[in-house]
Coordinates of C-alpha atoms in Angstrom, one line a residue:
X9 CA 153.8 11.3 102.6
X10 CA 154.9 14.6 104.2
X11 CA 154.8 14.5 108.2
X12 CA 151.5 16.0 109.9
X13 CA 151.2 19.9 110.8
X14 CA 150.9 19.1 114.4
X15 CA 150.2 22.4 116.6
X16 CA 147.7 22.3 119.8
X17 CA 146.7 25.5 119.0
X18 CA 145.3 24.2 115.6
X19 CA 141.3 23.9 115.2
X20 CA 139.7 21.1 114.0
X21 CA 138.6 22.9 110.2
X22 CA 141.9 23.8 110.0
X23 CA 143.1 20.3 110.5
X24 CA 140.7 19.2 107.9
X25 CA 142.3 21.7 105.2
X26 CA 144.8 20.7 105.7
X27 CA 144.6 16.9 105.6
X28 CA 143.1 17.5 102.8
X29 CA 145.6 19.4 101.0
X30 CA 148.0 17.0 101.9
X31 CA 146.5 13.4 101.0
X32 CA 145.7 15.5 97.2
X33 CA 149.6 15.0 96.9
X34 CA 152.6 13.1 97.6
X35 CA 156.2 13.3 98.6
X36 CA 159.2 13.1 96.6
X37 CA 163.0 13.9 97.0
X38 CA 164.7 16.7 94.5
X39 CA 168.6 17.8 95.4
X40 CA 168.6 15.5 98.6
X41 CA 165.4 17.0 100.0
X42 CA 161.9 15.7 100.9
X43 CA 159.3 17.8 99.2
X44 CA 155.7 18.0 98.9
X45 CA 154.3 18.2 94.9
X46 CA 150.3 17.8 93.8
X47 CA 149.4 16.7 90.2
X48 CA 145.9 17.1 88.7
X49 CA 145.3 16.1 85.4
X50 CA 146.6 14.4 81.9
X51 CA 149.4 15.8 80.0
X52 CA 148.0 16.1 76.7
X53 CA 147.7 19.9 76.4
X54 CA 150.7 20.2 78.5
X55 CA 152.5 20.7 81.7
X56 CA 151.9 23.5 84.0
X57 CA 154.4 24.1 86.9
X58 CA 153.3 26.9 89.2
X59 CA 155.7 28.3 91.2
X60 CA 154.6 29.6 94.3
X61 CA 156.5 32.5 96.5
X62 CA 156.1 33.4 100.1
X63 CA 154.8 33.1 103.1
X64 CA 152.9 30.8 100.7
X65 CA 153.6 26.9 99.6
X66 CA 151.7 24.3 96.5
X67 CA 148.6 25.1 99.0
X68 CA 147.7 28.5 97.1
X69 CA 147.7 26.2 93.8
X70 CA 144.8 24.0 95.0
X71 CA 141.8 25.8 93.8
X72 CA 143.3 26.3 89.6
X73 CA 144.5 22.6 89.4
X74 CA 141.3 21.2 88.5
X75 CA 140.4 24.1 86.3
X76 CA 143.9 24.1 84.5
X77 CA 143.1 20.0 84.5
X78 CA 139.4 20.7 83.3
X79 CA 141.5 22.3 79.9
X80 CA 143.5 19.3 79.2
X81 CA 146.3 20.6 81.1
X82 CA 148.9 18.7 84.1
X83 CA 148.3 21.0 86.7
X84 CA 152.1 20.3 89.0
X85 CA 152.6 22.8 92.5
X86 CA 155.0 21.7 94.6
X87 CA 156.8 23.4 97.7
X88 CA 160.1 25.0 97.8
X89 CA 162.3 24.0 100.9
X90 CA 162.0 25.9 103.7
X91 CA 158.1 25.8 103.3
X92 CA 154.8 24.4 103.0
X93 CA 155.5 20.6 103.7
X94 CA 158.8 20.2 102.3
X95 CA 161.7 19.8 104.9
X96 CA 163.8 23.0 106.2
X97 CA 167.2 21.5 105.5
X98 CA 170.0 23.9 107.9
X99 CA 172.8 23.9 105.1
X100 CA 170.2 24.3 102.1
X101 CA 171.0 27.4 100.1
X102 CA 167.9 29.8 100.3
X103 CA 168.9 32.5 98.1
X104 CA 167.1 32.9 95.0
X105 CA 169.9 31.4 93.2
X106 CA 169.9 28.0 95.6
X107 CA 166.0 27.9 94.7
X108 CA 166.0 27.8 91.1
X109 CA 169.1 25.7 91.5
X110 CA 166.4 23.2 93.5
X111 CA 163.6 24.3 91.3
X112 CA 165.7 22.4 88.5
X113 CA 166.1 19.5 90.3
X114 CA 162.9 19.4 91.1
X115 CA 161.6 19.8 87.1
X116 CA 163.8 16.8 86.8
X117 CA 163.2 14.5 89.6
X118 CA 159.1 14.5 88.4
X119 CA 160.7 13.5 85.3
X120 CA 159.1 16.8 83.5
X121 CA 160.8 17.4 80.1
X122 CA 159.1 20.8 78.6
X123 CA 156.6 23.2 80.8
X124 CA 154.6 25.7 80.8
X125 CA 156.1 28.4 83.9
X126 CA 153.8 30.0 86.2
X127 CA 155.3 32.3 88.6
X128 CA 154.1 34.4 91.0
X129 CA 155.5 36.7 94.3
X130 CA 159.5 35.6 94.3
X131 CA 158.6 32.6 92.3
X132 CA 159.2 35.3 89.4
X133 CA 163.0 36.5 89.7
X134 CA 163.3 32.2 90.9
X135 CA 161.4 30.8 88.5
X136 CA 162.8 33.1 85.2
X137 CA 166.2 32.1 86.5
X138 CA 165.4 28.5 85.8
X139 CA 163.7 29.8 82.8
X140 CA 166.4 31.8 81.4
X141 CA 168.9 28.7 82.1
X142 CA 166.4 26.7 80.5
X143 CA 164.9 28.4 77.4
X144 CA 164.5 24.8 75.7
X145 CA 162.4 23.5 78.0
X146 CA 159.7 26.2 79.2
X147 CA 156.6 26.3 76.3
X148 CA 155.4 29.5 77.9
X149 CA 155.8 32.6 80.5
X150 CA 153.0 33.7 82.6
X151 CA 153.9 36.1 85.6
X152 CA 151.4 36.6 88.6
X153 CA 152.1 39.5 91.1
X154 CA 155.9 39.3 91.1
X155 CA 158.8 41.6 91.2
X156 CA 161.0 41.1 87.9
X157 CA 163.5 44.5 88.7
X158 CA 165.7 43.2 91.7
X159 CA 168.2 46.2 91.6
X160 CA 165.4 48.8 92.4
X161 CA 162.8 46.5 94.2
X162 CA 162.3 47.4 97.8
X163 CA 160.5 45.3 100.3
X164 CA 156.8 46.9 101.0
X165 CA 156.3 47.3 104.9
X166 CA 155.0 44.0 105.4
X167 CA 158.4 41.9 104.1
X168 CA 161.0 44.6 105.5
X169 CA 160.9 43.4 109.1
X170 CA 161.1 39.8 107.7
X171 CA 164.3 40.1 106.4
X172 CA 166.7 41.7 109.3
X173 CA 167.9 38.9 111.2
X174 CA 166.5 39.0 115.0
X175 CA 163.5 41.6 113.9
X176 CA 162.0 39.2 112.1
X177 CA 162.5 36.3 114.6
X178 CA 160.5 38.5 117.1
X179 CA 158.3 39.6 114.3
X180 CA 157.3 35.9 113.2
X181 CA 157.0 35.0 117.4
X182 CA 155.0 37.8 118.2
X183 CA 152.8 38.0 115.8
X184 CA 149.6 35.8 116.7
X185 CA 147.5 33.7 114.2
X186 CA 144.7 36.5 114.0
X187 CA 147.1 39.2 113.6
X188 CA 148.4 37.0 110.7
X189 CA 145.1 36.3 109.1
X190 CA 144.2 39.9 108.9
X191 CA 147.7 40.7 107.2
X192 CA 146.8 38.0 104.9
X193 CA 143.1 39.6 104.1
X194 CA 144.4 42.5 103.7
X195 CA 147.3 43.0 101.6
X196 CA 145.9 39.4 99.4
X197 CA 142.2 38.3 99.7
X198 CA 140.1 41.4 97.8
X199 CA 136.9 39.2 98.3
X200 CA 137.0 38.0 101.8
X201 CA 133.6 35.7 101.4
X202 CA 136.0 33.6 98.8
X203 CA 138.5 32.3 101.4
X204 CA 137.6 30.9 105.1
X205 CA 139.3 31.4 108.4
X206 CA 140.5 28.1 108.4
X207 CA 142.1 28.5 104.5
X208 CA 144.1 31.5 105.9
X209 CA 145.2 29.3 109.1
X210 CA 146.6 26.2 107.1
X211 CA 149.1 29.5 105.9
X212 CA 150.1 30.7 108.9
X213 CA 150.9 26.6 110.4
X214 CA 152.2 25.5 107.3
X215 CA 154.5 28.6 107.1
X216 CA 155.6 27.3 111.0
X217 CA 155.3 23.7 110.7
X218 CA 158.3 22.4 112.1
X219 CA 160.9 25.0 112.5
X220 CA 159.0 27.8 113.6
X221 CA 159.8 29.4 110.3
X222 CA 163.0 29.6 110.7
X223 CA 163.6 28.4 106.8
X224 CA 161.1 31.2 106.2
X225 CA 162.9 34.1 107.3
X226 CA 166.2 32.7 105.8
X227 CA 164.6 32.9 102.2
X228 CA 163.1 36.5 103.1
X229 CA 166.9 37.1 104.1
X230 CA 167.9 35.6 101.0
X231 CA 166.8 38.1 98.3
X232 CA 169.1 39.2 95.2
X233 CA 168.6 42.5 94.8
X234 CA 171.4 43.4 93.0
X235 CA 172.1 44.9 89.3
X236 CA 173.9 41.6 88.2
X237 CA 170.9 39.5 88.7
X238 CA 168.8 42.3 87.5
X239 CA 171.3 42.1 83.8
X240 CA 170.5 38.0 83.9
X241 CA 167.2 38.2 84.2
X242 CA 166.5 40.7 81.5
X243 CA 168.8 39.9 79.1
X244 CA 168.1 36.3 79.2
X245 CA 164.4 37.1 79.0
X246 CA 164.9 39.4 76.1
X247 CA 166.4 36.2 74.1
X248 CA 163.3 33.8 74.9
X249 CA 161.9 31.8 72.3
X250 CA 158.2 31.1 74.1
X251 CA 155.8 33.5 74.3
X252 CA 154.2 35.2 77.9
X253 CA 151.1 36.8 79.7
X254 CA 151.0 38.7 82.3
X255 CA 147.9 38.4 84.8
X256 CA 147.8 40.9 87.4
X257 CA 145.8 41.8 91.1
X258 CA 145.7 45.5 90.3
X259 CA 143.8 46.5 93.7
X260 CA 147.8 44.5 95.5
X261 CA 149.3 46.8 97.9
X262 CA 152.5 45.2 98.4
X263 CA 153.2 44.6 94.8
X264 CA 151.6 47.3 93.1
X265 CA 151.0 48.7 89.3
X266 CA 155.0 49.8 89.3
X267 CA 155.8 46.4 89.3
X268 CA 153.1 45.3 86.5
X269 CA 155.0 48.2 84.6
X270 CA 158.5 46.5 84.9
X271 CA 157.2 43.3 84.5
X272 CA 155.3 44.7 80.6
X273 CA 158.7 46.0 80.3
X274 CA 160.9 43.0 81.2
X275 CA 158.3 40.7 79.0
X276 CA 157.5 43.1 76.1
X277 CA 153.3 42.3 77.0
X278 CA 151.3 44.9 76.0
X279 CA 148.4 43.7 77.2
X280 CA 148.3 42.5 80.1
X281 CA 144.9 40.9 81.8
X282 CA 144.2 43.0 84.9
X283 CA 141.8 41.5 87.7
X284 CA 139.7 43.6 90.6
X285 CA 142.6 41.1 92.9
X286 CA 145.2 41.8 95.5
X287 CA 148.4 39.6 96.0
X288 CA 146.8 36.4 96.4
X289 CA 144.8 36.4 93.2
X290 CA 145.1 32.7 92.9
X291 CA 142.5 32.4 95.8
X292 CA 139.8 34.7 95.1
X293 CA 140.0 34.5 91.1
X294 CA 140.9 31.1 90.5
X295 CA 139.1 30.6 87.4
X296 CA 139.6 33.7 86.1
X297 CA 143.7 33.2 86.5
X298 CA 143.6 29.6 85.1
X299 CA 141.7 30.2 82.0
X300 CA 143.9 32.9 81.4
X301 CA 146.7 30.0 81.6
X302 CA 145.1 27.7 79.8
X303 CA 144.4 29.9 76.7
X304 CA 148.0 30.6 76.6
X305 CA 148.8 27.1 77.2
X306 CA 146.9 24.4 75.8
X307 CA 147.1 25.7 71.7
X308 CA 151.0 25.4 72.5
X309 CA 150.5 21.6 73.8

């Protein structure tokens, strides 16, 4: 099991959430490091692997597992190194590259043979990487609030002090767990009565837990954004053989309706399901995102 979130600045609900979001899973080991995965569900209408970005982990999956497992569906999250409960390895590679590298080792080590690909934030540009590499083994496509143009993409005001090394040490220290939890509100949570204080607080100490975030800031350091990966991507997704949805937070300031455009572009979806969401639309829209999944999803087995 992963090691305990242990902080004494932590209150007790918070503790709870996150207890609880940790005995709904289990550890396992994927390119020589200890991650954290949950799995709700039978396999008969297919696997769903949802790849989650930053400063988030497999926690912002918990609420659409048991509606993706409700619709016959494996529901799988689990947490990239660097975050969430999975270890903070010093020489792991955190590009985007080094994640999809570990994101395939990971498909592999829960013994997962074809998927259905959920991606969302950077999970997209790391996730369609695997995808691309992968084409026989990914039964659909569906993109979340991600940015699928890395040569043009430039960080919104919240990531850009993130990803300067020393500015966003001092960023990350200084920036207290309130001052966090109203970031999080407000650029991802359009219906504040859907998420508690304590559900934005397991982010902020699961984002810390154990390095300070250290790993954290490496991955925001770690971004592609360069032509060549921008040519991989889109040609390799051009040549897919599986089919894709787009669902999208339209109200999301950080990753707005420019990046919806590239994404109908990069996916050739014309019709893509817009929801009254920002960012985080997996935790105030749950079921509204997973039976979008699932319709995708489960006629495809």
């Amino acid at each position: 099991m992963a090691s305990a979130v242990r902080d004494p600045s932590m209150k007790p609900e918070t503790r709870e959430v996150i207890d609880v979001h940790r005995a709904a899973g289990r550890s396992f080991e994927a390119g020589g490091v200890r991650s954290f995965v949950r799995e709700q569900g039978s396999d008969r209408g297919g696997s769903v692997v949802l790849i989650h970005g930053v400063p988030t982990s497999s926690f912002l999956y918990r609420k659409m597992m048991p509606v993706l497992a409700d619709e016959g569906l494996r529901a799988i999250a689990f947490d990239f190194p660097g975050l969430g409960l999975a270890d903070r390895p010093v020489n792991f590679d955190y590009t985007w590259s080094g994640l999809a590298r570990w994101l395939g080792e990971a498909v592999d080590a829960l013994e997962l043979d074809r998927v259905h690909l959920v991606v969302h934030d950077i999970g997209g540009p790391i996730g369609c990487e695997w995808a691309v590499n992968n084409a026989d083994r990914v039964l659909s496509l569906t993109a979340l609030n991600t940015m699928l143009d890395p040569a043009t993409f430039k960080r919104p005001w919240s990531m850009a002090p993130l990803a300067t090394r020393g500015v966003g040490t001092a960023w990350l220290r200084g920036t207290p767990r309130t001052a966090f939890r109203a970031l999080f509100y407000a650029q991802g949570i359009a219906d504040r009565t859907a998420v508690t204080r304590a559900e934005i607080d397991a982010y902020y100490y699961l984002l810390r837990r154990g390095d300070g975030g250290r790993a954290f800031l490496r991955i925001m350091r770690g971004f592609e954004l360069t032509a060549d990966k921008r040519r991989f991507l889109w040609a390799g997704l051009a040549k897919r053989p599986y089919p894709a949805r787009i669902v999208w937070g339209e109200l999301d300031p950080a990753l707005g309706l420019d990046q919806l455009e590239i994404a109908q572009r990069v996916l050739a979806v014309d019709d893509p399901i817009r929801l009254q969401a920002k960012h985080f639309l997996q935790e105030d829209h749950a079921a509204e995102v997973s039976q979008a999944i699932a319709d995708l999803a489960a006629p495809l087995g």
